[in-house]
Coordinates of C-alpha atoms in Angstrom, one line a residue:
X1 CA -23.5 5.4 2.0
X2 CA -19.8 5.1 2.8
X3 CA -17.9 8.2 3.6
X4 CA -15.4 9.9 1.3
X5 CA -12.2 7.8 1.1
X6 CA -10.2 10.7 2.9
X7 CA -12.6 10.5 5.8
X8 CA -11.4 7.1 6.9
X9 CA -8.6 6.3 9.4
X10 CA -6.6 3.1 9.7
X11 CA -6.3 0.8 12.8
X12 CA -4.6 -2.5 12.6
X13 CA -2.9 -5.4 14.4
X14 CA -0.2 -6.5 11.9
X15 CA -2.4 -9.2 10.5
X16 CA -5.5 -7.3 9.3
X17 CA -6.8 -3.8 9.5
X18 CA -10.1 -1.7 9.7
X19 CA -11.3 1.6 8.3
X20 CA -13.0 4.0 10.8
X21 CA -15.0 6.9 9.4
X22 CA -14.7 10.5 10.8
X23 CA -18.0 10.0 12.5
X24 CA -17.3 6.8 14.2
X25 CA -18.3 4.1 11.8
X26 CA -16.2 1.0 11.0
X27 CA -17.2 0.3 7.4
X28 CA -14.4 -2.2 6.5
X29 CA -12.9 -5.0 8.6
X30 CA -11.7 -8.4 7.4
X31 CA -11.1 -11.2 9.9
X32 CA -8.7 -12.8 10.6
X33 CA -6.3 -11.8 7.7
X34 CA -6.1 -8.9 5.4
X35 CA -7.4 -11.1 2.6
X36 CA -10.2 -12.6 4.5
X37 CA -13.9 -12.0 3.9
X38 CA -15.1 -8.9 5.5
X39 CA -17.7 -8.9 8.3
X40 CA -18.0 -5.2 7.8
X41 CA -18.3 -4.2 4.2
X42 CA -20.5 -1.0 4.1
X43 CA -17.4 0.6 2.4
X44 CA -18.5 -1.2 -0.7
X45 CA -22.3 -1.0 0.0
X46 CA -24.4 0.2 2.8
X47 CA -25.2 -0.8 6.3
X48 CA -26.9 -4.0 5.4
X49 CA -23.5 -5.2 4.1
X50 CA -21.9 -4.8 7.7
X51 CA -21.2 -1.8 9.7
X52 CA -20.3 -0.9 13.4
X53 CA -21.4 2.7 14.4
X54 CA -20.7 4.3 17.7
X55 CA -21.7 7.9 17.9
X56 CA -23.9 10.5 19.9
X57 CA -27.5 9.9 19.5
X58 CA -28.1 13.5 18.3
X59 CA -26.5 15.3 15.3
X60 CA -22.9 15.6 15.3
X61 CA -21.9 19.3 15.1
X62 CA -18.1 18.8 14.7
X63 CA -15.6 15.9 14.5
X64 CA -11.9 16.3 15.1
X65 CA -9.4 13.2 15.1
X66 CA -5.8 12.4 15.5
X67 CA -3.5 9.6 16.1
X68 CA -2.1 9.5 19.5
X69 CA 1.5 10.6 18.7
X70 CA 3.3 8.4 16.4
X71 CA 1.0 5.4 17.2
X72 CA -1.9 3.7 15.5
X73 CA -4.3 4.5 18.2
X74 CA -7.0 6.6 16.8
X75 CA -8.7 9.4 18.8
X76 CA -12.0 11.0 17.5
X77 CA -13.6 13.8 19.5
X78 CA -17.3 14.1 18.4
X79 CA -19.4 17.3 19.5
X80 CA -23.2 17.5 19.7
X81 CA -25.6 19.8 21.4
X82 CA -25.3 17.9 24.6
X83 CA -21.5 17.9 24.9
X84 CA -18.4 16.2 23.6
X85 CA -17.2 12.5 23.6
X86 CA -13.9 11.0 22.6
X87 CA -13.8 7.6 20.7
X88 CA -10.5 5.6 21.2
X89 CA -10.1 3.1 18.4
X90 CA -7.3 0.6 18.1
X91 CA -6.4 -3.0 17.3
X92 CA -3.9 -4.6 19.8
X93 CA -1.0 -6.3 18.0
X94 CA -2.1 -9.9 17.7
X95 CA -2.3 -12.2 20.5
X96 CA -4.1 -15.5 20.3
X97 CA -7.2 -13.9 18.6
X98 CA -7.8 -10.6 16.8
X99 CA -9.6 -7.8 18.7
X100 CA -11.1 -4.4 17.9
X101 CA -11.1 -2.3 20.9
X102 CA -13.3 0.9 21.1
X103 CA -13.4 3.1 24.3
X104 CA -16.1 5.9 24.6
X105 CA -14.7 8.5 26.9
X106 CA -16.8 11.4 28.2
X107 CA -15.2 14.9 27.8
X108 CA -17.9 17.6 28.2
X109 CA -21.6 17.4 29.3
X110 CA -23.8 14.2 29.6
X111 CA -24.0 12.8 25.9
X112 CA -26.4 10.2 25.0
X113 CA -24.7 7.5 22.8
X114 CA -26.0 5.0 20.4
X115 CA -24.2 1.9 19.2
X116 CA -25.4 -0.1 16.2
X117 CA -23.7 -3.1 14.8
X118 CA -24.6 -5.0 11.7
X119 CA -22.5 -8.1 11.5
X120 CA -22.5 -9.7 7.9
X121 CA -19.9 -12.3 7.1
X122 CA -18.3 -13.1 3.8
X123 CA -18.3 -9.5 2.3
X124 CA -21.8 -8.6 3.5
X125 CA -23.5 -11.7 2.2
X126 CA -24.2 -13.7 5.4
X127 CA -26.4 -12.7 8.4
X128 CA -25.0 -14.8 11.4
X129 CA -26.7 -16.5 14.2
X130 CA -26.6 -14.2 17.3
X131 CA -26.8 -15.4 20.9
X132 CA -26.4 -13.9 24.3
X133 CA -23.8 -15.5 26.5
X134 CA -22.4 -14.5 29.9
X135 CA -19.2 -13.3 28.2
X136 CA -21.1 -11.1 25.7
X137 CA -22.8 -11.3 22.4
X138 CA -21.9 -14.3 20.3
X139 CA -22.3 -14.3 16.4
X140 CA -21.5 -17.3 14.3
X141 CA -21.8 -18.4 10.7
X142 CA -19.8 -21.0 9.1
X143 CA -16.1 -20.8 10.1
X144 CA -16.4 -17.4 11.6
X145 CA -17.5 -16.3 15.0
X146 CA -17.4 -13.0 16.9
X147 CA -17.7 -12.0 20.4
X148 CA -18.8 -8.5 21.5
X149 CA -17.9 -7.9 25.2
X150 CA -19.2 -4.6 27.0
X151 CA -20.8 -3.6 30.3
X152 CA -23.6 -2.0 28.3
X153 CA -26.9 -3.8 27.8
X154 CA -27.4 -4.9 24.2
X155 CA -30.6 -5.2 22.3
X156 CA -31.4 -7.1 19.0
X157 CA -33.6 -5.3 16.5
X158 CA -34.3 -6.4 12.9
X159 CA -30.9 -8.4 12.5
X160 CA -28.9 -5.5 14.1
X161 CA -27.5 -5.2 17.6
X162 CA -28.1 -1.8 19.3
X163 CA -27.3 -0.1 22.7
X164 CA -28.1 3.2 24.1
X165 CA -26.3 4.6 27.1
X166 CA -25.0 8.1 28.5
X167 CA -21.5 9.2 29.1
X168 CA -20.4 12.0 31.4
X169 CA -17.0 13.6 31.8
X170 CA -14.5 10.8 33.1
X171 CA -16.7 8.0 32.1
X172 CA -15.0 5.4 29.9
X173 CA -17.1 2.7 28.4
X174 CA -15.4 -0.2 26.5
X175 CA -16.4 -2.5 23.7
X176 CA -14.2 -5.3 22.6
X177 CA -15.0 -7.3 19.5
X178 CA -13.0 -10.5 19.0
X179 CA -12.8 -13.0 16.2
X180 CA -12.2 -16.7 16.7
X181 CA -12.9 -20.0 14.7
X182 CA -16.4 -20.9 15.3
X183 CA -15.3 -24.6 16.2
X184 CA -13.2 -23.3 19.0
X185 CA -14.0 -22.2 22.6
X186 CA -14.8 -18.6 23.3
X187 CA -11.5 -16.5 23.5
X188 CA -10.2 -15.1 26.7
X189 CA -11.4 -11.7 28.0
X190 CA -9.4 -8.7 26.8
X191 CA -9.0 -5.9 29.2
X192 CA -9.7 -2.8 27.2
X193 CA -7.5 -0.3 29.2
X194 CA -4.6 -2.7 29.5
X195 CA -4.8 -3.3 25.8
X196 CA -4.7 0.4 25.2
X197 CA -1.6 0.7 27.3
X198 CA 0.1 -2.2 25.5
X199 CA -0.8 -0.9 22.1
X200 CA 0.3 2.6 22.7
X201 CA 3.6 1.3 24.1
X202 CA 4.2 -1.0 21.1
X203 CA 4.0 1.8 18.7
X204 CA 6.0 4.2 20.5
X205 CA 8.8 1.8 21.0
X206 CA 8.6 0.8 17.3
X207 CA 9.0 4.4 16.2
X208 CA 12.1 4.9 18.3
X209 CA 14.1 2.8 15.8
X210 CA 13.6 5.5 13.1
X211 CA 17.0 7.1 12.4
X212 CA 15.7 9.9 10.2
X213 CA 16.0 13.4 11.7
X214 CA 15.5 15.5 8.5
X215 CA 13.0 18.1 7.6
X216 CA 10.3 15.9 6.6
X217 CA 10.2 13.5 9.6
X218 CA 6.5 13.8 10.3
X219 CA 5.1 12.6 6.9
X220 CA 7.9 9.8 6.8
X221 CA 7.2 8.6 10.1
X222 CA 3.4 8.4 9.6
X223 CA 4.2 6.7 6.3
X224 CA 6.4 4.2 8.1
X225 CA 3.8 3.5 10.7
X226 CA 1.3 2.9 7.9
X227 CA 3.6 0.4 6.2
X228 CA 4.1 -1.3 9.4
X229 CA 0.4 -1.6 9.8
X230 CA 0.1 -3.1 6.4
X231 CA 2.7 -5.8 7.3
X232 CA 1.5 -9.3 7.8
X233 CA 3.6 -10.1 10.8
X234 CA 3.6 -13.9 10.6
X235 CA 5.4 -13.8 7.2
X236 CA 6.8 -10.3 6.6
X237 CA 4.8 -9.7 3.5
X238 CA 3.3 -6.2 3.1
X239 CA -0.2 -5.7 1.3
X240 CA -0.5 -3.2 -1.3
X241 CA -3.5 -1.8 0.6
X242 CA -6.1 -2.8 3.1
X243 CA -9.0 -2.7 0.7
X244 CA -10.4 -4.0 -2.4
X245 CA -12.4 -2.3 -5.2
X246 CA -12.1 1.3 -4.2
X247 CA -12.3 2.9 -7.8
X248 CA -9.5 4.6 -9.7
X249 CA -12.2 6.8 -11.2
X250 CA -15.5 7.2 -9.3
X251 CA -18.3 5.3 -11.0
X252 CA -15.8 3.4 -13.3
X253 CA -14.7 -0.2 -13.6
X254 CA -11.0 0.0 -12.6
X255 CA -11.6 -1.5 -9.2
X256 CA -9.1 -4.1 -8.1
X257 CA -8.2 -6.1 -5.0
X258 CA -5.0 -4.8 -3.5
X259 CA -4.7 -7.1 -0.5
X260 CA -1.9 -8.9 -1.8
X261 CA 2.0 -8.5 -1.9
X262 CA 3.4 -7.0 -5.2
X263 CA 7.1 -7.8 -6.1
X264 CA 7.6 -4.4 -7.7
X265 CA 7.3 -2.9 -4.1
X266 CA 10.4 -5.0 -2.9
X267 CA 13.0 -2.6 -3.7
X268 CA 11.3 0.5 -2.4
X269 CA 10.2 -1.4 0.8
X270 CA 13.7 -2.5 1.4
X271 CA 15.3 0.7 0.7
X272 CA 12.7 2.6 2.8
X273 CA 12.8 0.3 5.8
X274 CA 16.8 0.0 5.8
X275 CA 17.4 3.7 5.3
X276 CA 15.0 4.5 8.2
X277 CA 16.7 2.1 10.5
X278 CA 14.3 -1.0 10.4
X279 CA 16.7 -3.7 9.5
X280 CA 14.4 -6.4 11.2
X281 CA 11.4 -5.5 9.1
X282 CA 13.6 -5.3 5.9
X283 CA 15.1 -8.8 6.6
X284 CA 11.5 -10.3 7.1
X285 CA 10.5 -8.7 3.8
X286 CA 13.6 -10.2 2.0
X287 CA 12.9 -13.6 3.5
X288 CA 9.3 -13.5 2.4
X289 CA 10.3 -12.5 -1.0
X290 CA 12.8 -15.4 -1.4
X291 CA 10.2 -17.9 -0.2
X292 CA 7.4 -16.5 -2.4
X293 CA 9.4 -16.6 -5.7
X294 CA 10.9 -20.1 -5.1
X295 CA 10.1 -22.5 -8.0
X296 CA 10.4 -22.4 -11.8
X297 CA 12.1 -19.0 -12.9
X298 CA 9.7 -18.5 -15.9
X299 CA 6.8 -18.7 -13.5
X300 CA 7.6 -15.9 -11.2
X301 CA 4.4 -14.0 -10.5
X302 CA 4.0 -10.2 -10.1
X303 CA 2.1 -10.7 -6.8
X304 CA 1.6 -13.3 -4.3
X305 CA -0.7 -13.8 -1.1
X306 CA 0.4 -12.8 2.1
X307 CA 1.8 -16.1 3.0
X308 CA 3.2 -16.5 -0.5
X309 CA 0.0 -18.0 -2.1
X310 CA 0.1 -18.1 -5.9
X311 CA -3.6 -18.8 -6.8
X312 CA -5.5 -15.5 -6.5
X313 CA -8.5 -16.3 -8.5
X314 CA -10.6 -13.2 -9.4
X315 CA -14.3 -13.2 -8.7
X316 CA -16.9 -10.6 -8.9
X317 CA -19.2 -9.9 -5.9
X318 CA -22.4 -9.1 -7.6
X319 CA -24.4 -8.5 -4.3
X320 CA -22.3 -5.5 -3.4
X321 CA -23.1 -2.1 -5.4
X322 CA -19.7 -0.9 -5.0
X323 CA -18.2 2.3 -3.6
X324 CA -20.3 5.2 -4.9
X325 CA -21.8 2.7 -7.5
X326 CA -18.5 1.7 -8.9
X327 CA -18.7 -1.8 -10.1
X328 CA -17.8 -4.6 -10.3
X329 CA -16.6 -5.2 -6.7
X330 CA -13.7 -7.8 -7.2
X331 CA -11.8 -10.2 -4.8
X332 CA -8.8 -12.0 -6.1
X333 CA -6.7 -10.6 -8.9
X334 CA -6.3 -11.9 -12.4
X335 CA -3.2 -9.8 -12.9
X336 CA -1.2 -12.3 -10.8
X337 CA -1.0 -14.5 -13.9
X338 CA 0.4 -11.8 -16.1
X339 CA 3.9 -11.8 -17.4
X340 CA 5.7 -8.7 -16.3
X341 CA 9.4 -8.6 -16.9
X342 CA 10.1 -5.7 -14.7
X343 CA 9.7 -8.0 -11.5
X344 CA 13.0 -9.7 -12.3
X345 CA 14.8 -6.3 -12.2
X346 CA 12.9 -5.3 -9.0
X347 CA 13.8 -8.6 -7.2
X348 CA 17.6 -8.3 -8.2
X349 CA 17.5 -4.6 -7.1
X350 CA 16.1 -5.4 -3.9
X351 CA 18.5 -8.1 -3.1
X352 CA 21.4 -6.1 -4.2
X353 CA 20.4 -3.3 -1.9
X354 CA 19.9 -5.8 0.9
X355 CA 23.5 -6.8 0.6
X356 CA 24.6 -3.1 0.1
X357 CA 22.7 -2.0 3.2
X358 CA 24.4 -4.5 5.5
X359 CA 21.7 -7.1 5.8
X360 CA 23.5 -10.4 6.2
X361 CA 23.6 -12.5 3.1
X362 CA 21.0 -15.2 2.5
X363 CA 22.8 -18.5 1.3
X364 CA 19.7 -19.3 -0.8
X365 CA 19.5 -15.8 -2.5
X366 CA 22.4 -16.2 -4.9
X367 CA 21.4 -19.7 -6.1
X368 CA 17.9 -18.3 -6.8
X369 CA 19.3 -15.2 -8.6
X370 CA 21.2 -17.5 -11.0
X371 CA 18.1 -19.4 -11.8
X372 CA 16.2 -16.2 -12.4
X373 CA 18.8 -14.9 -14.7
X374 CA 19.1 -18.0 -16.6
X375 CA 15.5 -17.8 -17.7
X376 CA 15.8 -13.9 -18.2
X377 CA 18.7 -14.5 -20.7
X378 CA 16.1 -15.2 -23.3
X379 CA 13.0 -14.2 -21.7
X380 CA 13.8 -10.4 -21.8
X381 CA 13.2 -10.4 -25.5
X382 CA 9.5 -11.3 -25.1
X383 CA 6.6 -8.8 -24.9
X384 CA 4.7 -8.5 -21.6
X385 CA 1.8 -6.7 -19.9
X386 CA 4.1 -4.1 -18.2
X387 CA 4.2 -2.3 -14.8
X388 CA 0.7 -1.1 -15.1
X389 CA -0.9 -4.6 -15.6
X390 CA -2.7 -3.6 -18.7
X391 CA -5.5 -6.1 -19.8
X392 CA -4.8 -5.2 -23.5
X393 CA -2.3 -6.8 -25.9
X394 CA 1.3 -7.6 -24.8
X395 CA 3.9 -5.1 -26.0
X396 CA 7.6 -4.4 -25.6
X397 CA 7.3 -2.0 -22.8
X398 CA 10.4 0.3 -22.4
X399 CA 10.2 0.1 -18.7
X400 CA 10.2 -3.6 -18.7
X401 CA 13.3 -3.6 -20.8
X402 CA 15.0 -1.2 -18.4
X403 CA 14.2 -3.4 -15.5
X404 CA 15.7 -6.3 -17.3
X405 CA 18.8 -4.3 -17.7
X406 CA 18.6 -3.6 -13.9
X407 CA 18.5 -7.4 -13.3
X408 CA 21.7 -8.1 -15.1
X409 CA 23.4 -4.9 -13.9
X410 CA 22.8 -5.7 -10.3
X411 CA 23.9 -9.4 -10.8
X412 CA 27.2 -8.1 -12.4
X413 CA 27.6 -5.7 -9.4
X414 CA 27.3 -8.5 -6.9
X415 CA 29.9 -10.6 -8.6
X416 CA 32.3 -7.6 -8.9
X417 CA 31.7 -6.4 -5.3
X418 CA 31.2 -9.6 -3.4
X419 CA 33.3 -12.0 -5.4
X420 CA 30.2 -14.2 -6.0
X421 CA 30.5 -16.9 -8.9
X422 CA 28.5 -16.5 -12.2
X423 CA 28.9 -16.0 -16.0
X424 CA 29.8 -12.4 -15.5
X425 CA 31.1 -11.8 -19.0
X426 CA 27.8 -13.0 -20.5
X427 CA 25.8 -11.0 -18.2
X428 CA 27.8 -7.8 -19.0
X429 CA 27.2 -8.6 -22.7
X430 CA 23.4 -8.8 -22.1
X431 CA 23.4 -5.7 -20.0
X432 CA 25.0 -3.9 -22.8
X433 CA 22.8 -5.5 -25.4
X434 CA 19.5 -4.4 -23.6
X435 CA 20.9 -1.0 -23.0
X436 CA 21.7 -0.4 -26.7
X437 CA 18.3 -1.7 -27.7
X438 CA 16.3 0.5 -25.3
X439 CA 18.2 3.6 -26.4
X440 CA 17.6 2.6 -30.0
X441 CA 14.0 1.2 -30.0
X442 CA 12.6 3.0 -26.9
X443 CA 13.4 6.5 -28.0
X444 CA 10.8 8.2 -30.3
X445 CA 12.0 10.7 -32.9
X446 CA 8.5 12.1 -33.0
X447 CA 8.4 12.8 -29.2
X448 CA 12.1 13.5 -28.8
X449 CA 11.8 11.3 -25.7
X450 CA 11.6 7.7 -24.5
X451 CA 8.2 6.1 -25.2
X452 CA 5.8 3.8 -23.5
X453 CA 6.6 0.9 -25.7
X454 CA 8.6 0.1 -28.9
X455 CA 7.3 1.6 -32.0
X456 CA 4.5 3.6 -30.2
X457 CA 4.8 7.3 -29.9
X458 CA 3.2 7.5 -26.5
X459 CA 4.5 8.7 -23.1
X460 CA 4.5 6.8 -19.8
X461 CA 5.4 8.0 -16.3
X462 CA 7.3 4.8 -15.6
X463 CA 10.0 6.3 -17.8
X464 CA 10.7 8.5 -14.7
X465 CA 12.5 5.4 -13.3
X466 CA 15.2 5.5 -15.9
X467 CA 17.4 7.9 -13.9
X468 CA 16.1 6.5 -10.6
X469 CA 17.5 2.9 -11.3
X470 CA 20.7 4.3 -12.9
X471 CA 20.0 3.3 -16.4
X472 CA 21.0 6.8 -17.5
X473 CA 22.1 9.9 -15.6
X474 CA 19.4 12.3 -14.5
X475 CA 21.1 15.2 -16.6
X476 CA 21.4 13.0 -19.7
X477 CA 19.7 14.9 -22.6
X478 CA 17.5 12.1 -23.5
X479 CA 16.3 11.9 -19.7
X480 CA 15.8 15.7 -19.6
X481 CA 13.8 15.5 -22.8
X482 CA 11.6 12.8 -21.6
X483 CA 10.9 14.5 -18.3
X484 CA 10.1 17.7 -20.1
X485 CA 7.7 15.7 -22.4
X486 CA 6.1 14.0 -19.3
X487 CA 5.7 17.5 -17.7
X488 CA 4.0 18.6 -20.9
X489 CA 1.9 15.7 -21.7
X490 CA 1.2 13.7 -18.5
X491 CA 1.0 16.5 -15.8
X492 CA -2.6 17.6 -14.8
X493 CA -2.9 20.4 -12.3
X494 CA 0.7 19.7 -11.1
X495 CA 0.2 16.1 -10.6
X496 CA 1.4 13.0 -12.9
X497 CA -0.9 10.6 -14.6
X498 CA 0.6 7.1 -15.5
X499 CA -0.4 7.5 -19.2
X500 CA -3.3 8.8 -21.2
X501 CA -6.3 6.6 -20.5
X502 CA -8.8 8.6 -22.7
X503 CA -11.0 8.0 -25.7
X504 CA -8.1 8.0 -28.1
X505 CA -6.1 5.4 -26.2
X506 CA -8.3 2.6 -25.1
X507 CA -6.1 0.2 -27.0
X508 CA -3.4 0.7 -24.3
X509 CA -4.9 -1.3 -21.4
X510 CA -8.1 -2.8 -22.7
X511 CA -10.3 -0.8 -20.3
X512 CA -12.7 2.0 -20.7
X513 CA -11.1 5.6 -20.4
X514 CA -11.0 7.3 -17.1
X515 CA -8.3 7.5 -14.4
X516 CA -7.1 10.0 -11.9
X517 CA -3.6 11.2 -11.3
X518 CA -1.2 8.6 -9.8
X519 CA 0.3 9.7 -6.7
X520 CA 3.5 7.3 -6.7
X521 CA 4.5 8.8 -10.2
X522 CA 4.3 12.3 -8.8
X523 CA 6.6 11.2 -6.0
X524 CA 9.0 9.7 -8.7
X525 CA 9.0 13.2 -10.2
X526 CA 10.1 14.7 -7.0
X527 CA 13.1 12.4 -6.9
X528 CA 14.0 13.0 -10.5
X529 CA 13.8 16.8 -9.9
X530 CA 16.2 16.4 -6.9
X531 CA 18.6 14.3 -8.9
X532 CA 18.6 17.0 -11.5
X533 CA 19.4 19.6 -9.0
X534 CA 16.0 21.2 -9.3
X535 CA 15.6 21.2 -5.4
X536 CA 13.2 24.2 -5.2
X537 CA 10.9 22.5 -7.7
X538 CA 11.2 19.2 -6.1
X539 CA 10.3 20.5 -2.6
X540 CA 7.4 22.5 -4.0
X541 CA 5.9 19.4 -5.6
X542 CA 6.5 17.4 -2.4
X543 CA 4.8 20.0 -0.3
X544 CA 1.8 19.8 -2.8
X545 CA 1.7 16.0 -2.5
X546 CA 1.9 15.8 1.3
X547 CA -0.8 18.3 1.3
X548 CA -3.2 15.9 -0.3
X549 CA -2.9 13.5 2.7
X550 CA -6.0 13.5 4.9
X551 CA -5.8 14.9 8.4
X552 CA -4.4 11.6 9.6
X553 CA -1.5 11.7 7.0
X554 CA -2.9 8.8 4.8
X555 CA -2.9 8.7 1.2
X556 CA -4.6 6.4 -1.4
X557 CA -3.3 5.4 -4.9
X558 CA -4.6 8.3 -6.8
X559 CA -6.0 11.8 -6.7
X560 CA -8.9 13.2 -8.7
X561 CA -7.8 16.8 -9.4
X562 CA -11.3 17.7 -10.7
X563 CA -13.3 16.2 -7.8
X564 CA -10.5 17.2 -5.3
X565 CA -10.7 13.7 -3.7
X566 CA -8.5 10.8 -2.9
X567 CA -9.4 7.6 -5.1
X568 CA -8.3 4.2 -5.3
X569 CA -7.5 1.7 -2.7
X570 CA -6.6 3.0 0.7
X571 CA -4.2 3.4 2.4
X572 CA -1.9 2.6 -0.4
X573 CA 1.6 1.1 0.5
X574 CA 3.0 2.1 -3.0
X575 CA 2.2 5.7 -2.5
X576 CA 3.6 5.8 1.0
X577 CA 6.8 4.0 0.0
X578 CA 7.4 6.5 -2.7
X579 CA 6.7 9.3 -0.2
X580 CA 9.4 7.9 2.1
X581 CA 11.8 7.6 -0.7
X582 CA 11.1 11.1 -2.1
X583 CA 11.6 12.7 1.5
X584 CA 14.9 11.0 1.9
X585 CA 16.1 11.8 -1.7
X586 CA 15.1 15.4 -1.2
X587 CA 16.7 15.7 2.1
X588 CA 20.0 14.2 0.7
X589 CA 19.9 16.8 -2.1
X590 CA 19.8 19.7 0.3
X591 CA 22.4 18.0 2.6
X592 CA 24.8 17.7 -0.5
X593 CA 24.2 21.3 -1.6
X594 CA 25.0 22.4 1.8
X595 CA 28.0 20.1 2.1
X596 CA 26.7 17.9 4.9
X597 CA 26.8 14.2 5.2
X598 CA 23.5 12.5 4.5
X599 CA 21.8 9.9 6.8
X600 CA 22.9 7.1 4.7
X601 CA 26.5 8.3 4.6
X602 CA 26.5 8.8 8.3
X603 CA 25.4 5.2 8.9
X604 CA 27.7 3.6 6.3
X605 CA 30.7 5.7 6.7
X606 CA 30.8 6.5 3.0
X607 CA 28.5 7.6 0.0
X608 CA 25.5 5.5 -0.8
X609 CA 25.7 3.7 -4.1
X610 CA 22.6 3.5 -6.2

């Protein structure tokens, strides 16, 4: 079976990624892109669905691991009765062909090692044709080919490739797995030791651009490295996660493919990258965004493929039993065809903050904005599926209306601050109309707080965004009451759930009940606390949240407080984005209380505008 989600580490080459277990198994790897078919898919099944194991032949007595400094080079020390070995796993930033490099280093004693590789293309469904060549082991099936190069003798047994060897202190044994199109010649040899030097240098140099020097630098930098690892370098798109179908509830059906780019991450991504000093990455993400949403304004999708693809057809893979028997396993995502009005606000907010943060203007951005708002002038009145991509009936979700307000608000600000041309009086009037409607229809007398959707007395953690986007001040009595209601109704063991997905509320999202606490919502609460001046509470919650990270600093989408386990796709960009924003907001709160300039104010020479 697969390991616990928190027992995995991430390695990647800025075009795809692999998950490596605590005991040296690669259980998930898609070649050549994040959204390609997996050649190792034991994460969602077992060894027969693809796995690469590299470990001592005898029982492992202890396992310790770490990333080498602020890099994505993973080092795992495995102890057994015979001694200790160190596995060094990494993926060099992409050259002509993608590689996974594994180096076995002897540390103590002479340790018998065993390597076992089960290659299964197309998510564990295709056994390749395997041949020996002078360059190494060659596996091919359809369009995919892999080459495994190592000085160790390899043996084929029952459709698996195995090797047995010993390592003593100072020994270093390399394994290099390279993907290439099956119709092309074998790729050039990759020198494992030189690739290690190059990969280590790449990440160390990248991290030096981070300008943050606050109290939470370690979790912030690890989150930024994770976000960089989830970036598809050729286009600048950032996938929501490296995996598909890791369940939101163990044994449940809420299993989705997150290997795509969500527009709702746009604002957080731009803010996080720019505020941390990564203008180049922020510019690439903005440009990806503009390319992806080009087209008819009413057909803007909530997510796109990593190169901007629109057709993300959802398919269930019936041959995979799922992570801990959580079925179905899905690839593609049908939610890409949903209507979610909040994406218009998120796009406008992202582009507004891009200009505010000093990124040079895009000549195409304003023309596109005007087209989007032309549709939204009427479209904001329609119901939608909302931020959580419910598969139930469309509703007038309060958060969606708030984000429609954000769209017009940011457009008005761009005109007022930058002198751009547009129907500013009409947009001001729409901004006021939406604000009045939300404060009238989205406020529940019964709850004494804002509600999930119009006419429904039900809470939703997305309402925490109301002060974060500037719709109302954090100390507004309606916001204070809403936060109190969320604390009372949606907080479980100190962590926030999105909404009540239980037996009494199955009509909300059209799915069976059962979901863990949603980590990004808890980071939103940290930010709201900080804006309300509740800095001690904010820091206490933030420390609790970063304490849920695994030993490598990684987080998934959700946390099951009863099972005390990470659940959902992993590692999750949305979670790490909100961690970065919460860390920066919390630092700013303490700086202002102490009368010191924040990082943003130091860089810009003035106060940051939200």
